[in-house]
Amino acid sequence: SSKRKLYVFYKIGDKKGKKWRYHKLPKGWSMKKKSNIVHQNYTKEVVFEGPKSERQAMEKYLEKAFSYLKKNNYVKSYKISKEPK
């Protein structure tokens, strides 16, 4: 299959209780899973899945979204990865 996954690990910032949605994802990409994890740097994991052809666009999208969230204290730290954990 030409489906690929991207993982985002993050830790919630000081502004607790903020909910956000992922709008206008690159073509064919969607959020598959969101879970709490036990890790020294991160507390949440989000898994996205979509076509390989749009993976670069998706990485750019996530980088932009999470740098915004970090700048505004919604997340403390994050990591975007092609690998789980």
mmCIF file of C-alpha atoms in Angstrom:
data_model
loop_
_atom_site.group_PDB
_atom_site.id
_atom_site.type_symbol
_atom_site.label_atom_id
_atom_site.label_comp_id
_atom_site.label_asym_id
_atom_site.label_seq_id
_atom_site.Cartn_x
_atom_site.Cartn_y
_atom_site.Cartn_z
ATOM 1 C CA SER A 1 0.000 0.000 0.000
ATOM 2 C CA SER A 2 1.175 3.538 -0.667
ATOM 3 C CA LYS A 3 -0.176 4.636 2.721
ATOM 4 C CA ARG A 4 2.288 6.119 5.141
ATOM 5 C CA LYS A 5 2.090 7.101 8.783
ATOM 6 C CA LEU A 6 3.409 10.112 10.649
ATOM 7 C CA TYR A 7 3.598 10.235 14.416
ATOM 8 C CA VAL A 8 3.519 13.335 16.571
ATOM 9 C CA PHE A 9 4.616 13.085 20.184
ATOM 10 C CA TYR A 10 3.930 16.046 22.415
ATOM 11 C CA LYS A 11 3.608 17.283 25.947
ATOM 12 C CA ILE A 12 0.723 19.563 26.936
ATOM 13 C CA GLY A 13 1.764 23.128 27.742
ATOM 14 C CA ASP A 14 0.683 25.526 30.472
ATOM 15 C CA LYS A 15 -2.625 26.421 28.822
ATOM 16 C CA LYS A 16 -4.506 23.301 29.828
ATOM 17 C CA GLY A 17 -7.828 22.198 28.425
ATOM 18 C CA LYS A 18 -7.287 23.741 24.998
ATOM 19 C CA LYS A 19 -8.815 21.594 22.304
ATOM 20 C CA TRP A 20 -7.714 21.861 18.716
ATOM 21 C CA ARG A 21 -8.624 20.178 15.486
ATOM 22 C CA TYR A 22 -6.608 19.386 12.427
ATOM 23 C CA HIS A 23 -8.266 21.274 9.580
ATOM 24 C CA LYS A 24 -7.576 21.059 5.861
ATOM 25 C CA LEU A 25 -5.062 18.249 5.966
ATOM 26 C CA PRO A 26 -3.173 17.457 2.767
ATOM 27 C CA LYS A 27 -5.097 15.284 0.313
ATOM 28 C CA GLY A 28 -5.842 11.804 1.622
ATOM 29 C CA TRP A 29 -4.359 12.354 5.100
ATOM 30 C CA SER A 30 -6.345 11.885 8.291
ATOM 31 C CA MET A 31 -5.867 11.425 12.006
ATOM 32 C CA LYS A 32 -5.996 7.744 12.903
ATOM 33 C CA LYS A 33 -5.306 7.596 16.603
ATOM 34 C CA LYS A 34 -4.661 9.730 19.658
ATOM 35 C CA SER A 35 -3.371 8.259 22.872
ATOM 36 C CA ASN A 36 -1.685 9.005 26.155
ATOM 37 C CA ILE A 37 1.826 7.656 26.420
ATOM 38 C CA VAL A 38 4.407 7.235 29.141
ATOM 39 C CA HIS A 39 7.638 8.886 28.060
ATOM 40 C CA GLN A 40 10.064 11.248 29.763
ATOM 41 C CA ASN A 41 9.487 14.071 27.273
ATOM 42 C CA TYR A 42 5.994 13.504 25.893
ATOM 43 C CA THR A 43 2.531 12.660 27.206
ATOM 44 C CA LYS A 44 0.524 12.273 23.990
ATOM 45 C CA GLU A 45 0.888 10.523 20.685
ATOM 46 C CA VAL A 46 -1.114 11.282 17.554
ATOM 47 C CA VAL A 47 -0.944 9.075 14.483
ATOM 48 C CA PHE A 48 -1.772 10.373 11.013
ATOM 49 C CA GLU A 49 -2.070 8.285 7.888
ATOM 50 C CA GLY A 50 -2.145 9.128 4.217
ATOM 51 C CA PRO A 51 -0.592 8.703 0.784
ATOM 52 C CA LYS A 52 3.184 8.724 0.440
ATOM 53 C CA SER A 53 2.898 11.329 -2.323
ATOM 54 C CA GLU A 54 1.608 13.889 0.176
ATOM 55 C CA ARG A 55 3.831 12.984 3.106
ATOM 56 C CA GLN A 56 6.153 15.945 2.692
ATOM 57 C CA ALA A 57 3.206 18.319 2.577
ATOM 58 C CA MET A 58 1.853 16.637 5.701
ATOM 59 C CA GLU A 59 5.167 17.022 7.548
ATOM 60 C CA LYS A 60 5.175 20.723 6.662
ATOM 61 C CA TYR A 61 1.575 21.029 7.838
ATOM 62 C CA LEU A 62 2.362 19.397 11.182
ATOM 63 C CA GLU A 63 5.522 21.430 11.715
ATOM 64 C CA LYS A 64 3.569 24.624 11.124
ATOM 65 C CA ALA A 65 0.669 23.552 13.347
ATOM 66 C CA PHE A 66 2.833 22.402 16.239
ATOM 67 C CA SER A 67 5.231 25.330 16.163
ATOM 68 C CA TYR A 68 2.147 27.546 16.490
ATOM 69 C CA LEU A 69 0.828 25.449 19.386
ATOM 70 C CA LYS A 70 4.208 25.577 21.100
ATOM 71 C CA LYS A 71 4.577 29.324 20.608
ATOM 72 C CA ASN A 72 1.192 29.784 22.271
ATOM 73 C CA ASN A 73 1.962 27.450 25.178
ATOM 74 C CA TYR A 74 -0.578 24.803 24.196
ATOM 75 C CA VAL A 75 2.240 22.292 23.899
ATOM 76 C CA LYS A 76 5.543 22.329 25.762
ATOM 77 C CA SER A 77 7.496 20.127 23.386
ATOM 78 C CA TYR A 78 6.818 17.995 20.344
ATOM 79 C CA LYS A 79 8.453 15.670 17.892
ATOM 80 C CA ILE A 80 7.259 14.681 14.430
ATOM 81 C CA SER A 81 8.470 11.254 13.381
ATOM 82 C CA LYS A 82 8.081 8.628 10.674
ATOM 83 C CA GLU A 83 8.621 5.956 13.337
ATOM 84 C CA PRO A 84 6.466 4.998 16.331
ATOM 85 C CA LYS A 85 8.311 5.947 19.560
#
